[in-house]
Short mmCIF file of C-alpha atoms in Angstrom, two decimals:
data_model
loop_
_atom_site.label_atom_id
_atom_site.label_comp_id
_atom_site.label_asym_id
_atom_site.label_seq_id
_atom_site.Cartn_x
_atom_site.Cartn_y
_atom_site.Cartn_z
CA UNK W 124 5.50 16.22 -14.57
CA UNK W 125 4.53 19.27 -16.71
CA UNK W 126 2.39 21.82 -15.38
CA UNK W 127 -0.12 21.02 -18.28
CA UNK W 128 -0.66 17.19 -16.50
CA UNK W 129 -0.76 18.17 -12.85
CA UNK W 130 -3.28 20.82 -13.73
CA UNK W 131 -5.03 17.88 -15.62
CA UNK W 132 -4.70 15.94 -12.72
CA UNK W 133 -5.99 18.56 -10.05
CA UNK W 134 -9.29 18.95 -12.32
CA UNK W 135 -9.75 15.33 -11.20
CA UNK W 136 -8.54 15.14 -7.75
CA UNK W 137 -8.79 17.60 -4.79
CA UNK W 138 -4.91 18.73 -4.15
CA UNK W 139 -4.79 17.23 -0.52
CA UNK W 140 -5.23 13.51 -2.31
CA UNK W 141 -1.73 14.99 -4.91
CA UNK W 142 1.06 14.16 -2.63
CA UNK W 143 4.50 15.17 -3.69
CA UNK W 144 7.88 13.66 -3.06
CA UNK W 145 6.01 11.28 -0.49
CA UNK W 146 8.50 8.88 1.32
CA UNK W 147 7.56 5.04 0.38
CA UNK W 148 9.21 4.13 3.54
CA UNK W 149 5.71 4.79 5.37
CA UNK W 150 3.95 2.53 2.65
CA UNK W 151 5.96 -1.03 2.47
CA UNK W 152 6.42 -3.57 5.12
CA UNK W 153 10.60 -3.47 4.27
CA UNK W 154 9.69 0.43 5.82
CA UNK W 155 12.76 1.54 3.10
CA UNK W 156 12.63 3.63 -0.02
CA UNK W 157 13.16 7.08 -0.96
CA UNK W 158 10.28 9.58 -2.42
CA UNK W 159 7.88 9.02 -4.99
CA UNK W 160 7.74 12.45 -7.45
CA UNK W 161 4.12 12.12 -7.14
CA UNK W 162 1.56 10.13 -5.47
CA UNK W 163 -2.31 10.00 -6.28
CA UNK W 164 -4.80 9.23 -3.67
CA UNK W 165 -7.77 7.43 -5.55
CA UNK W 166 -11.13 7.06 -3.50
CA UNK W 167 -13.83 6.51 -6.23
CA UNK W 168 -14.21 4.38 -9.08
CA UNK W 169 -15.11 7.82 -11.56
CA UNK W 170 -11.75 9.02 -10.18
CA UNK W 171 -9.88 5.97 -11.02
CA UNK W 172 -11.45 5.81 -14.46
CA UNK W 173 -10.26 9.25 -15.52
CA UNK W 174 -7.09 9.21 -13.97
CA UNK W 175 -6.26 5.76 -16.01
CA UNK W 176 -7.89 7.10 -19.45
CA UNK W 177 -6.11 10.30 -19.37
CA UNK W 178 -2.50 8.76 -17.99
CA UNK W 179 -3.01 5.90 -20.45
CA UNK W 180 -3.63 9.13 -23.26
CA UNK W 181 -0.78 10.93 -22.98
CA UNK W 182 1.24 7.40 -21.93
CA UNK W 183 2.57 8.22 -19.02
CA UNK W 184 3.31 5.27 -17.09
CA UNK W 185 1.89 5.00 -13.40
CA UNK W 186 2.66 1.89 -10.45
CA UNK W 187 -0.35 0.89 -8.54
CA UNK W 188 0.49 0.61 -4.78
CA UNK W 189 -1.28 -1.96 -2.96
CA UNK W 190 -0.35 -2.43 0.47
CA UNK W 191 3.04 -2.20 0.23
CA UNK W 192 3.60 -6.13 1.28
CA UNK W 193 5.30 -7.26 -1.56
CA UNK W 194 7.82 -4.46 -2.72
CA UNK W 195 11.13 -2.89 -2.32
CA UNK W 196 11.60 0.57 -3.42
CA UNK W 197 14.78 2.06 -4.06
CA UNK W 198 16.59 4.71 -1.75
CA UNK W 199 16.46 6.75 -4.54
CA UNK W 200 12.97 6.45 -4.49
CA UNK W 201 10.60 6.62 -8.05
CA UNK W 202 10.66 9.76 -10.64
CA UNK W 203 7.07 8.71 -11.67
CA UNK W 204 3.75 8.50 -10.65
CA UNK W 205 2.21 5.82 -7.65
CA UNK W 206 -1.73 5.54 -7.78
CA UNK W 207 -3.05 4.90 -4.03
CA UNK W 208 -6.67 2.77 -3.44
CA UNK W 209 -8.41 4.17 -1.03
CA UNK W 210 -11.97 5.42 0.10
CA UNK W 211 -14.93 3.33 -1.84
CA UNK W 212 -12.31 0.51 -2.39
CA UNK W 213 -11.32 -0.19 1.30
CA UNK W 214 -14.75 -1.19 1.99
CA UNK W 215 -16.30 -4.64 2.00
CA UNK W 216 -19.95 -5.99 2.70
CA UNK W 217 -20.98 -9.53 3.81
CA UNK W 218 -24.25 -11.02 1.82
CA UNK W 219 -25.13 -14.46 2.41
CA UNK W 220 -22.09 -16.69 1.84
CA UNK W 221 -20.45 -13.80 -0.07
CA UNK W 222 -18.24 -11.19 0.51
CA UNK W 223 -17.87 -8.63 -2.02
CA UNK W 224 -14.66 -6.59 -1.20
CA UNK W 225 -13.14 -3.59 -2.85
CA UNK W 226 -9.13 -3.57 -4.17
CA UNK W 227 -7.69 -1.99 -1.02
CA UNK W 228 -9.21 -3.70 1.63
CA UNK W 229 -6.76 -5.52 3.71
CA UNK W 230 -7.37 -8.73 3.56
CA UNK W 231 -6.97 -9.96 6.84
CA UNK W 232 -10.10 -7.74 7.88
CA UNK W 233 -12.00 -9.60 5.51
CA UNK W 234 -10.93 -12.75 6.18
CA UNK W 235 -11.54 -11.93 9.87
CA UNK W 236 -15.20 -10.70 8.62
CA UNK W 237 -15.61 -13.62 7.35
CA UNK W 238 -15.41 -15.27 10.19
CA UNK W 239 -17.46 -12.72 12.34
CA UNK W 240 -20.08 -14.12 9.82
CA UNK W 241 -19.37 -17.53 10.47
CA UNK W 242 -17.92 -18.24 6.98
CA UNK W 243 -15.35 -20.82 6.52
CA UNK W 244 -12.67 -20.95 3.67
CA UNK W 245 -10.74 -17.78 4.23
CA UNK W 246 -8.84 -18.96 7.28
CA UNK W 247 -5.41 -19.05 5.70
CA UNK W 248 -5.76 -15.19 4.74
CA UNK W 249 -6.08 -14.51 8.42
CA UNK W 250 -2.04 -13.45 8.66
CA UNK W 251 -1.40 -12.27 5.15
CA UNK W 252 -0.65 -8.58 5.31
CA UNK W 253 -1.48 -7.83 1.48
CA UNK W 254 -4.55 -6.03 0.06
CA UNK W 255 -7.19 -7.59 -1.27
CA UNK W 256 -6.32 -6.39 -5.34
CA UNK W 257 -2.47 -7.44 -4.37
CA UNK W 258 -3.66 -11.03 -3.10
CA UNK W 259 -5.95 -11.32 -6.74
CA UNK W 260 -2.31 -10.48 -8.89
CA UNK W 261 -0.45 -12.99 -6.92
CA UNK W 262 -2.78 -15.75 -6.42
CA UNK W 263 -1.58 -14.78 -2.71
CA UNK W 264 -1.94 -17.94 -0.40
CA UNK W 265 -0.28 -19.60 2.69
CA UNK W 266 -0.77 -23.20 4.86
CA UNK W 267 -2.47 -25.19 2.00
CA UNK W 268 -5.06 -22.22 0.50
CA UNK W 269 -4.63 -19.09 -1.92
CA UNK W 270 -7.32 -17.06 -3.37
CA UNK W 271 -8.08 -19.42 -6.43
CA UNK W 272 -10.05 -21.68 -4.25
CA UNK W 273 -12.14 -18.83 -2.37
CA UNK W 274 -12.70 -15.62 -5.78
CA UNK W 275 -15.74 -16.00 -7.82
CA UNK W 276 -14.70 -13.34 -9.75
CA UNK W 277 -12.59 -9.70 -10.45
CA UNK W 278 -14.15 -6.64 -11.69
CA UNK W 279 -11.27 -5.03 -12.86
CA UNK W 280 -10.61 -1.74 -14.96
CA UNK W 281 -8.81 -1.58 -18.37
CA UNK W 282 -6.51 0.56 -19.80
CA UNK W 283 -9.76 2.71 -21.62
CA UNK W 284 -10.83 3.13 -17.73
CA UNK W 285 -13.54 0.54 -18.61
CA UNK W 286 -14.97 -2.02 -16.16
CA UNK W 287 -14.93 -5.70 -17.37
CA UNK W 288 -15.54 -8.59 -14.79
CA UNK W 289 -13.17 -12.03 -15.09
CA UNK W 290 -14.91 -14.91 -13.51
CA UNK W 291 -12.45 -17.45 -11.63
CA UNK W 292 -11.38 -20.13 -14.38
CA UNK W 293 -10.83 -16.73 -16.49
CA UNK W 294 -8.36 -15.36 -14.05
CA UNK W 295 -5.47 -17.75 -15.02
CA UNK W 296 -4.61 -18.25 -11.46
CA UNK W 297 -1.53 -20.68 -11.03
CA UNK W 298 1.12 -20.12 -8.56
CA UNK W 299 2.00 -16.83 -7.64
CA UNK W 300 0.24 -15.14 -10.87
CA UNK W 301 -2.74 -14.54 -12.47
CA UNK W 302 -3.90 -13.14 -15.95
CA UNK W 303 -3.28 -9.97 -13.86
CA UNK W 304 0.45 -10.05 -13.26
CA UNK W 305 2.09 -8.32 -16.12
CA UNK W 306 -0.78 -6.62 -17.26
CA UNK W 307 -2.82 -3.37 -17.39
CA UNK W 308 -5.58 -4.12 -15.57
CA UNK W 309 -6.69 -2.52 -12.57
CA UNK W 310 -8.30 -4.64 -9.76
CA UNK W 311 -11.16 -2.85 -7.89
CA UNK W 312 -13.34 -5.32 -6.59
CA UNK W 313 -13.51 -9.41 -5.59
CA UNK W 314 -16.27 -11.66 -4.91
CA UNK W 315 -15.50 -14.48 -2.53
CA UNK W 316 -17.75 -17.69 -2.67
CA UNK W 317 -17.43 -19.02 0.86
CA UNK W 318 -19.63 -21.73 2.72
CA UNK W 319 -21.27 -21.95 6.35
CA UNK W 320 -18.96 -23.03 9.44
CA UNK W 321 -18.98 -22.76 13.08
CA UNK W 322 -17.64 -19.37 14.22
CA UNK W 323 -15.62 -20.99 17.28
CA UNK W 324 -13.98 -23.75 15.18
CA UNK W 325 -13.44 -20.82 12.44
CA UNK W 326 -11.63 -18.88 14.70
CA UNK W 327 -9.58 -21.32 16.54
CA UNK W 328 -8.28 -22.52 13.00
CA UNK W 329 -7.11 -19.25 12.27
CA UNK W 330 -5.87 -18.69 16.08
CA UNK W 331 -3.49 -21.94 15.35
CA UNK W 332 -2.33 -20.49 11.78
CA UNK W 333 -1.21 -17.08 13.55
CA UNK W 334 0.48 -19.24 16.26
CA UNK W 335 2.26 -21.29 13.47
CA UNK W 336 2.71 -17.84 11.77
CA UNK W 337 4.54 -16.66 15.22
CA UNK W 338 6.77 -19.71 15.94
CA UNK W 339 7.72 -19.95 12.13
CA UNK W 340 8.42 -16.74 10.88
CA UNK W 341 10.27 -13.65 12.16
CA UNK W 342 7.13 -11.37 12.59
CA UNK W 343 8.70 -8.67 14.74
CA UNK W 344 11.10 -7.64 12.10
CA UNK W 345 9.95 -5.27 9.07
CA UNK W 346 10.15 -7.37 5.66
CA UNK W 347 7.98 -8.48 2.74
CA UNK W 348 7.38 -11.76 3.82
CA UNK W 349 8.51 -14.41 1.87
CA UNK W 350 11.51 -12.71 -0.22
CA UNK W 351 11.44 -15.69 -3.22
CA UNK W 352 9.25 -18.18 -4.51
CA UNK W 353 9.27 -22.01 -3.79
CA UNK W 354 11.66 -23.83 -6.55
CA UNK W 355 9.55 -26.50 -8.31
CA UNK W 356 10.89 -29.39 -6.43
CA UNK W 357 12.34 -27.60 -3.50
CA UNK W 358 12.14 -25.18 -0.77
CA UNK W 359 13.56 -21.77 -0.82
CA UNK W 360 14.50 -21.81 2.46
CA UNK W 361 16.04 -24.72 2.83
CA UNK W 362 17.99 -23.95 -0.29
CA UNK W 363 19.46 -20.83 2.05
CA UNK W 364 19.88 -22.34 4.97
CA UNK W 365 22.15 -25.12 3.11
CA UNK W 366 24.28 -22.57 1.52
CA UNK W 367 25.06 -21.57 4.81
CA UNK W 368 23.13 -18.73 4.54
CA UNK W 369 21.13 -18.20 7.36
CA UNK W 370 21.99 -14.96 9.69
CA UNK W 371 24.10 -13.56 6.59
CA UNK W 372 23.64 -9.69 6.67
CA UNK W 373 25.05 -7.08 4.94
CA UNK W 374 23.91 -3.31 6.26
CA UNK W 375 21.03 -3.94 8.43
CA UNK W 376 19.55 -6.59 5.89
CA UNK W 377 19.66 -9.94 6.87
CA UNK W 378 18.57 -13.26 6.04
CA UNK W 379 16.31 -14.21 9.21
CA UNK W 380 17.55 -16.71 11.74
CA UNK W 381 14.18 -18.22 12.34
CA UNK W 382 13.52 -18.67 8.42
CA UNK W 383 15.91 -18.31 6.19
CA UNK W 384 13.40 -17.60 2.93
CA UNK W 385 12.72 -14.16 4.80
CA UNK W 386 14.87 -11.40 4.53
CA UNK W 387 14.71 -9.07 7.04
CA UNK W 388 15.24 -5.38 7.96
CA UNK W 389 17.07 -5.36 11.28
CA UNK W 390 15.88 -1.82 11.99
CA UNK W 391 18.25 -0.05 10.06
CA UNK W 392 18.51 -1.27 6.41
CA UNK W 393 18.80 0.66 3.44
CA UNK W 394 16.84 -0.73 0.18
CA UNK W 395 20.13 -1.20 -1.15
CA UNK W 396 21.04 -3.38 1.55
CA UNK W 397 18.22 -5.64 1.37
CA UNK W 398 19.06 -5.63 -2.85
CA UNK W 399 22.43 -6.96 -2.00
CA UNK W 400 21.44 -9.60 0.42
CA UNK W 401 19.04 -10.81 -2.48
CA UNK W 402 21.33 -11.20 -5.18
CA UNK W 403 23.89 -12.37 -3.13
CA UNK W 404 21.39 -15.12 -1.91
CA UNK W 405 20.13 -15.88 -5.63
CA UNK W 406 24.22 -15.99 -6.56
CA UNK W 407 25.61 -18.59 -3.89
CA UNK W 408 22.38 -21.00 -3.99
CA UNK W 409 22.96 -21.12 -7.88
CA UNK W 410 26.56 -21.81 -7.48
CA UNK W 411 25.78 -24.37 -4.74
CA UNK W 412 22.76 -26.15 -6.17
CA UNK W 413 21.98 -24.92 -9.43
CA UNK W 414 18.66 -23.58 -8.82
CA UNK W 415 17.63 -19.97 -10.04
CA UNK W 416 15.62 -18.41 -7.10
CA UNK W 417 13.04 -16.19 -8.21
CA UNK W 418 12.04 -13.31 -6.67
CA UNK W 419 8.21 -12.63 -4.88
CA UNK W 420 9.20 -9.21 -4.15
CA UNK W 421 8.90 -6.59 -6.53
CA UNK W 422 11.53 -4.21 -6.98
CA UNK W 423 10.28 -0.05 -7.68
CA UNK W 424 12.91 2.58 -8.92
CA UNK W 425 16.70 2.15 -9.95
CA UNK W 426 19.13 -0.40 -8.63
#
């Protein structure tokens, strides 16, 4: 980055929110990845509007970190420019059977306000460990729901730093995308439409999804959660396990004994590790069964 554009930058942010060379290790769930060059702590929406109009103007191309639940940065980390939620967009407010929720929320809190309020329809949200703008690009869901039955509508911000709201049957969702995958746009706030419930039957619902959660899936190892997306017409796990996949490590990667659609950091992976164990995954279930498994995880930097 020139001197010209961080001095650009500082006249928008205070220099405490410009981190340099900041590991990404501390900011995914794999907990792997080398330094970002530069990373930009955003806390208000006049912030994020200037930052995006004047990055957009001199086209200088920026990632948007969400919580980190989704995404596998390189060991050699990223020679660009990571834009960090935070402040005004971490909140949330309950009105009615609403919950209006800013981009980095995590949206477990929420989905545990929700039931604080005795609202019902978030329960299956309860475990996921993404934000709330994260869950919005990737129709994020789990046991039977996903955010297309619970948003009202995105305000999101444009490449012009302009604020535009989508209403539901605008965002596209379908699984594992939305109009937002791919594109410019900036989430910054949801609206969830819930309904009434009973707190105590709320809460045990979402007590018997973490217990499934627990039994199922290999929650005291670092990963990104599910590492591929279902098949149409099969499961990606069972896929693995069939190939005679299951334990297979290489490094301190491994595909998880407890479900093979998870691959896991055993403590001491490398991103490179967990790379390997992907392809080699995607490689032998293609030669065994013909099916092309498609990554959920997103991959940041060189491979």
């Amino acid at each position: 980055m020139s001197d010209e554009v961080l001095q650009a930058i500082k006249s928008i942010l205070p220099e405490e929110r410009i981190l340099e060379n900041e590991d990404m290790d501390a900011h995914t769930t794999f907990r792997v990845g080398g330094p970002a060059r530069f990373m930009l702590i955003v806390e208000t929406g006049e912030e994020l509007s200037s930052i995006v109009k004047y990055l957009n103007t001199i086209r200088r191309e920026f990632f948007l970190l969400g919580n980190g639940s989704n995404l596998l940065v390189s060991d050699k980390g990223y020679d660009g420019i990571v834009l960090r939620l935070s402040g005004e967009f971490a909140n949330h407010e309950v009105s009615g059977e609403r919950i209006n929720s800013g981009a980095a929320a995590q949206l477990s809190v929420v989905a545990r306000a929700a039931a604080d309020n005795s609202l019902t329809g978030m329960e299956f949200a309860a475990g996921i460990p993404g934000s709330v703008g994260g869950a919005m690009v990737m129709n994020a869901g789990a046991f039977g729901g996903d955010m297309s039955m619970i948003v009202e509508s995105v305000q999101i911000m444009d490449e012009n730093g302009e604020i535009l709201t989508l209403e539901n049957d605008t965002m596209e969702f379908g699984y594992r995308r939305s109009v937002i995958k791919g594109s410019k746009y900036i989430v910054t706030n949801v609206t969830f439409k819930l309904s009434q419930g009973d707190r105590d039957e709320i809460l045990a619902a979402m007590n018997e999804i973490a217990e499934k959660r627990r039994q199922k899936q290999p929650l005291e190892y670092a990963s990104a959660g599910s590492t591929f997306k279902r098949p149409e017409g099969y499961y990606a796990g069972k896929l693995i396990m069939d190939a005679g996949l299951r334990g297979f490590s290489i490094g301190g990667a491994r595909v998880s004994d407890k479900h093979c659609g998870f691959v896991i950091n055993q403590g001491y992976a490398s991103a490179a590790d967990i790379y390997d164990v992907i392809c080699q995954v995607q490689e032998r279930v293609k030669d065994r069964f013909g099916v092309d498994l498609e990554r959920e995880v997103i991959l940041l930097g060189d491979f």
